[in-house]
Amino acid sequence: MAFIKRKERSKERFSLLLLDLEEYYFEQHTVYHVTTSSAKKRKIRGSLKVCSKSIIFEPEDHVEPILKVCFCVYLIKENNVVAPYRVERGDSTFLFHLEVSSKTEDVVQTLLQLHRASCLDKLGDQTAMIAANLQSRLARTSFDKNSFQNVSEIPHMECEAEMVTPLVTNPGHVCITDQSLYFQPLNGYPEQVVRIELHRVKQIYKRRHGLRPLGLEVFCTENDFCSDIYLKFYKTSDRNDLYYYIATFLENHMVEHTAESYMLQWQRGHLSNYQYLLHLNNLADRSGNDLSQYPVFPWIIADYNSTELDMMNPATFRDLSKPVGALNKERLERLLSRYRDMPDPRFMYGSHYSSPGYVLFYLVRVAPEHMLCLQNGRYDNADRMFNSIGETWKNCLEGATDFKELIPDFYGNDPSFLLNCLSLDLGKRQGGSSVQDVVLPPWAADASDFLQKSQKALESQYVSEHLHEWIDLVFGFKQKGSEAVAAHNVFHPLTYEGGIDCDSIEDPNEKIAMLIQILEFGQTPTQLFTTPHPQRITPRFQSISRTPSVNTPLNDEDSSFEDLTEETRRLAWNNIAKLKLMSTHKIHKEAVTGIAVTRTASSVFTTSQDSTLKMFSRESNGLQRSMSFSNMVLNECMNWYFYSIPFGRRQDTLMGHDDAISKMCWKDNQLYTASWDSTVKVWQCDSADIANNKRCQFQLLAEFEHEAGVNTINLNPAGTLLVSGTKDGTVTIWDTSSSVQLHQVHCHSGKIHDVAFSPDSRHILSVGEDSCLKVIDVQTGMMISSVQADEEQRCFCWDGNTVLSGGQSGHLQVLDLLSNKVTTRIPGHSGAVTAMWMNEQCSTVITGGEDKQIIFWKLDC
């Protein structure tokens, strides 16, 4: 947990964690607390912290309690025991002697100012006066450049900000140089300066804090939610300037991931369910440093009574298509009834699935100080504590106001949050038993075993098949929901992203009250997806869904990847960067427009802008046939020309379209033709007639209408789906058996050069003249990845993860879609690569280009 790790680095006794929400810690001084409670005076040495709403005395002797002085006096951690605060009321007087007496006047002046603020009647006025005091302090100070690690560092910018930790924000100065990011707190806590070397940064995220775009979080460790620093700025422009400076510095060695790129990695099994959820939480502004936006994970297991956990039984798992509040049908009906009678703004659930109180409910055994801080120095009633996992699940199903989800710790490796290792006195329950360790379900031998089985459940086949449904609810298109969805997933308006615009509230009292409510109530994650989230690809396992999935594979081919051919392909693609140029042949007078190879791979056919069809023999390594059909560019003809290979002559001509034919595909006696006349036509013919050199009768079976000229088409391996790419940048997916349009996605700003299905038919890749490569999910029509190439790509082959493409410069490039990185560039043609063919084993590639050449490539592995 992020704040636990930060706390362990602290040399102080949790003093900062004992402030009220939105309280600032300004400065500290070494003092002696003079006490007359005993027969003789005692001078207790310690540290006096001056805060915006209180002063705190932390004695050096840990047996002595911490004193917090507001309108009453709190005695905290007496005898160094974490326990509910003891309150001393009345006319108590506390005498402190500063170790450096010259500072006494400044301290008194500060305390008088803060006291005047506390005496104001309205909360907004108090907050405004404290903020003015803070800004005055920040304006009178600046970043101390003597703190630079290296004298040669060049500062880029400096501004004021706050370091965010759980329940506390710490004001100070930010400075960024060409080498490091620095934060220098006003109070010197947790150290005089926090430094992060820029070359160590792995990820940076813009954050919204209190629903305002002011936060920035920096990570030096990937796949974690423990960041190195979380900064909250006073101006969005300062936050953005710092973000872009770091992003520019890191652009050569940090990959900019999006929700869609992570989705592609998860879909294809390169990210676990746990890792994917962590990434989505990060992208959706969830942070371990912000308890109002702590990472949220789903309840997965629904069985807390059995002695054995059956991972193959669907009843073991929670229904992930519904939020917690809709899992119990009877409770849902009661909530719906109340919802229908409620005036606007209506909401279903008065509490959220994640809030500071819920997070600390789970973590009270490892972060008791936070719980005491949040609840005015008291633990919750012992019967309402986190006593049992099974009881908590039952209450989430049946309780009138309990709809909470889980936190990542339930699927991690540290079981301490389930154990009372600190021997805390958390109270006694009604039956007389004291609150100790969390009671585990019968199927868990101990806390570590519980976590291991929870991890296994999260990565199980059932969850992998259904996790996308929960993502739709929390991070996706059902997050706020239409009216139809509203009955299942509507929370209090305060929790919405952008549901409350605090900056638009003019009344300062109303504004501060709203901000405090937001911080205490919890917030909905930033919405990452606006269309249904695709299902994970799980080809190796048998489905154990409760009902047949609506997301069944779109082709009926065997999905197993274990056969020899597939292993050969996988090995080839793993080594695709080792392609070696074998030979080049200049057989055309203009650019090559198309390449086809016979089944035996003995002959290669090419078309060209010179209006000729060439037949090249691989055996003799020479030109075997040449035929000119018309004075038009081949692949830009309105007619089909049937060519007899044995006789070397045109056999037949058929008028098919009203404009140029741009692409043709052949599958199971059916011919698919794309044209600039904005249609794709499907023709039936007898392949036996063609094989016997007989005149073939073509019958028009279907016509797919488009709004712009069709530039390219492709069929999936089973021939059940067709994808088309048009001149206006639109990709359309068609069902070939019913001629029904399934999805239409406008994804390029210019014409599309090439489109193709992945071998498993789950995804489509398209390249266009906007130099972008787009990946589209076939099931949902969602564009799940977009890669901006450094030049226009004209043609490609791919295996679903890796792309071999030909660009405008004539080079081939190998692109890893899972990391959005170009891994290899291979010099080839002297002009744009315009056509590409790859054999079934993925070991031989033939390319054609504007340089009028065809090049033969061989995999050297």
XYZ file of C-alpha atoms in Angstrom, residues 132-397:
266
model
C -4.307 33.728 2.154
C -1.862 32.977 4.957
C -0.522 30.009 3.027
C -0.104 31.947 -0.228
C 1.657 34.732 1.642
C 4.121 32.208 3.080
C 4.724 30.673 -0.334
C 5.223 34.093 -1.917
C 7.822 35.056 0.711
C 9.850 31.929 0.069
C 11.271 30.193 -2.980
C 12.983 26.975 -3.858
C 16.478 26.797 -2.405
C 18.719 26.039 -5.373
C 21.456 24.949 -3.001
C 19.408 21.731 -2.825
C 20.349 20.834 -6.398
C 22.138 17.524 -6.537
C 24.436 18.758 -9.285
C 25.820 22.277 -9.717
C 25.496 21.928 -13.491
C 21.702 21.448 -13.361
C 19.704 23.962 -15.402
C 16.348 24.931 -13.844
C 13.383 24.905 -16.215
C 10.483 26.116 -14.065
C 9.469 26.717 -10.472
C 5.990 26.973 -8.978
C 3.970 26.364 -5.822
C 2.222 23.045 -5.222
C 1.189 20.579 -2.540
C 2.417 17.038 -2.032
C -0.604 14.773 -1.573
C -0.502 11.901 0.909
C -3.474 10.106 2.482
C -5.648 12.643 4.326
C -2.893 15.303 4.173
C -1.651 17.796 1.589
C 1.752 19.374 2.234
C 2.432 22.829 0.667
C 5.785 23.795 -0.767
C 7.778 24.657 -3.885
C 8.323 22.559 -7.009
C 11.386 22.981 -9.185
C 12.258 20.977 -12.281
C 15.650 20.978 -13.974
C 17.140 19.197 -16.947
C 17.984 16.311 -14.597
C 15.599 16.156 -11.646
C 12.187 16.995 -10.221
C 12.322 18.572 -6.752
C 9.691 19.306 -4.117
C 10.684 21.422 -1.131
C 7.991 21.436 1.597
C 7.493 24.543 3.723
C 7.746 22.474 6.881
C 10.691 20.254 5.916
C 8.576 17.066 6.126
C 9.120 14.210 5.315
C 12.549 15.626 4.431
C 14.045 18.966 3.497
C 13.700 18.217 -0.198
C 12.204 15.335 -2.193
C 14.178 14.570 -5.354
C 13.278 12.354 -8.308
C 15.774 11.788 -11.116
C 13.983 12.202 -14.437
C 15.730 9.269 -16.112
C 14.226 6.954 -13.459
C 10.628 7.963 -14.238
C 8.571 5.187 -15.836
C 5.107 6.763 -15.962
C 3.473 10.105 -15.291
C -0.263 10.669 -14.972
C -2.363 13.793 -14.907
C -4.797 13.616 -12.015
C -7.989 15.350 -11.009
C -8.070 16.214 -7.334
C -11.449 17.080 -5.843
C -12.823 16.826 -9.406
C -10.415 19.573 -10.521
C -7.591 19.050 -13.071
C -4.751 19.961 -10.720
C -2.898 16.726 -9.923
C 0.232 15.048 -11.287
C 1.550 11.664 -10.137
C 5.021 10.329 -10.920
C 5.987 6.645 -10.902
C 9.498 5.233 -10.982
C 8.196 1.655 -10.753
C 5.833 0.130 -13.320
C 2.931 -2.206 -12.520
C 2.375 -0.675 -9.098
C 0.062 1.860 -7.496
C 2.723 3.166 -5.125
C 3.939 6.365 -6.772
C 7.058 8.314 -5.856
C 5.232 11.620 -5.560
C 1.733 13.014 -6.045
C 1.599 16.791 -6.558
C -1.453 19.038 -6.484
C -0.934 22.386 -8.193
C -2.771 25.656 -7.675
C -2.988 26.288 -11.424
C -3.845 23.785 -14.140
C -1.378 25.557 -16.458
C 1.498 24.848 -14.034
C 0.503 21.182 -13.892
C 0.341 20.927 -17.675
C 3.671 22.695 -18.233
C 5.433 20.337 -15.830
C 3.754 17.293 -17.376
C 4.772 18.180 -20.928
C 8.329 18.972 -19.885
C 8.738 15.535 -18.263
C 6.924 13.811 -21.145
C 9.239 15.485 -23.659
C 12.288 14.477 -21.629
C 11.083 10.863 -21.487
C 9.736 10.463 -25.011
C 12.664 8.312 -26.131
C 12.562 5.787 -23.301
C 9.031 5.880 -21.860
C 6.062 4.340 -23.663
C 2.878 6.396 -23.545
C 0.184 3.824 -22.798
C -3.523 4.358 -23.284
C -6.477 2.386 -21.979
C -6.845 0.942 -25.476
C -3.234 -0.210 -25.725
C -3.489 -1.894 -22.323
C -6.758 -3.457 -23.459
C -5.053 -5.021 -26.471
C -2.293 -6.452 -24.279
C -4.853 -7.840 -21.832
C -7.059 -9.284 -24.551
C -4.176 -11.199 -26.033
C -2.967 -12.544 -22.683
C 0.091 -10.334 -22.205
C -1.346 -8.740 -19.056
C -2.968 -10.574 -16.161
C -6.401 -9.511 -14.934
C -4.732 -8.005 -11.848
C -2.218 -5.994 -13.879
C -4.904 -4.762 -16.254
C -7.124 -3.552 -13.410
C -4.165 -1.733 -11.840
C -3.436 0.015 -15.147
C -7.082 1.012 -15.595
C -7.191 2.403 -12.058
C -4.075 4.442 -12.762
C -5.499 5.823 -15.995
C -8.807 6.606 -14.246
C -7.158 8.840 -11.591
C -7.225 6.245 -8.810
C -4.224 6.648 -6.521
C -2.915 5.061 -3.347
C -2.175 8.607 -2.143
C -5.781 9.808 -2.464
C -8.221 7.907 -0.249
C -11.185 9.515 -2.018
C -9.942 7.898 -5.244
C -8.228 4.756 -3.983
C -7.836 1.905 -6.536
C -11.025 -0.137 -6.741
C -11.159 -3.903 -7.421
C -14.241 -6.115 -7.708
C -15.637 -8.726 -5.396
C -14.907 -11.916 -7.355
C -15.820 -14.811 -5.073
C -19.427 -15.320 -3.915
C -18.858 -18.530 -1.890
C -17.678 -17.935 1.677
C -19.260 -21.019 3.242
C -17.776 -24.065 1.480
C -14.726 -25.882 2.797
C -13.320 -26.148 -0.737
C -13.343 -23.459 -3.420
C -14.470 -24.909 -6.765
C -13.026 -22.671 -9.496
C -14.848 -24.634 -12.205
C -18.298 -23.925 -10.725
C -19.866 -20.663 -11.990
C -21.827 -20.380 -8.727
C -18.512 -19.788 -6.951
C -18.247 -16.394 -8.597
C -20.056 -13.080 -8.292
C -22.095 -11.907 -11.297
C -19.731 -9.327 -12.788
C -22.359 -7.844 -15.092
C -24.069 -6.137 -12.129
C -22.853 -3.655 -9.520
C -22.926 -4.763 -5.904
C -26.193 -2.898 -5.341
C -27.996 -4.968 -7.988
C -26.771 -8.438 -6.950
C -29.652 -8.960 -4.505
C -32.932 -8.830 -6.436
C -35.134 -8.032 -3.419
C -32.927 -5.169 -2.253
C -32.758 -3.877 -5.816
C -36.550 -3.678 -5.992
C -36.629 -1.597 -2.818
C -33.972 0.732 -4.188
C -35.810 1.043 -7.508
C -39.034 1.937 -5.752
C -37.283 4.709 -3.815
C -35.489 5.855 -6.960
C -38.737 6.269 -8.932
C -40.295 8.444 -6.206
C -37.211 10.616 -5.750
C -37.114 14.200 -7.088
C -34.266 15.228 -9.377
C -31.379 14.778 -9.157
C -32.245 11.116 -8.545
C -29.754 8.490 -7.467
C -29.986 4.819 -6.646
C -27.216 4.392 -4.116
C -26.697 6.940 -1.360
C -23.198 5.628 -0.716
C -20.423 4.808 -3.127
C -18.477 1.616 -3.870
C -15.217 3.297 -2.790
C -14.636 6.087 -0.275
C -12.021 6.919 2.382
C -14.192 5.299 5.038
C -14.512 2.068 3.064
C -10.786 1.939 2.271
C -9.849 2.409 5.921
C -12.542 -0.087 6.936
C -10.396 -2.708 5.192
C -7.044 -1.271 6.304
C -7.735 -0.365 9.938
C -5.321 -3.040 11.238
C -2.360 -1.609 9.316
C -3.335 2.076 9.289
C -5.210 2.678 12.558
C -3.979 6.294 12.769
C -5.808 7.104 9.541
C -9.055 5.634 10.832
C -8.756 7.575 14.097
C -8.037 10.756 12.169
C -11.030 10.234 9.897
C -13.404 9.456 12.780
C -12.424 12.207 15.241
C -10.209 9.991 17.363
C -12.488 6.966 17.670
C -12.690 3.535 16.111
C -16.018 2.469 14.693
C -18.400 0.322 16.716
C -16.784 -3.106 17.163
C -19.696 -4.888 15.426
C -19.327 -2.628 12.393
C -15.586 -3.231 12.031
C -14.025 -5.446 9.367
C -14.485 -8.621 11.411
C -15.191 -11.305 8.821
C -14.868 -11.563 5.054
C -18.023 -13.649 4.833
C -20.006 -11.225 7.017
C -18.770 -8.266 4.967
C -19.868 -9.941 1.726
C -23.274 -10.743 3.233
C -23.756 -7.144 4.341
C -22.814 -5.895 0.861
C -25.590 -8.130 -0.505
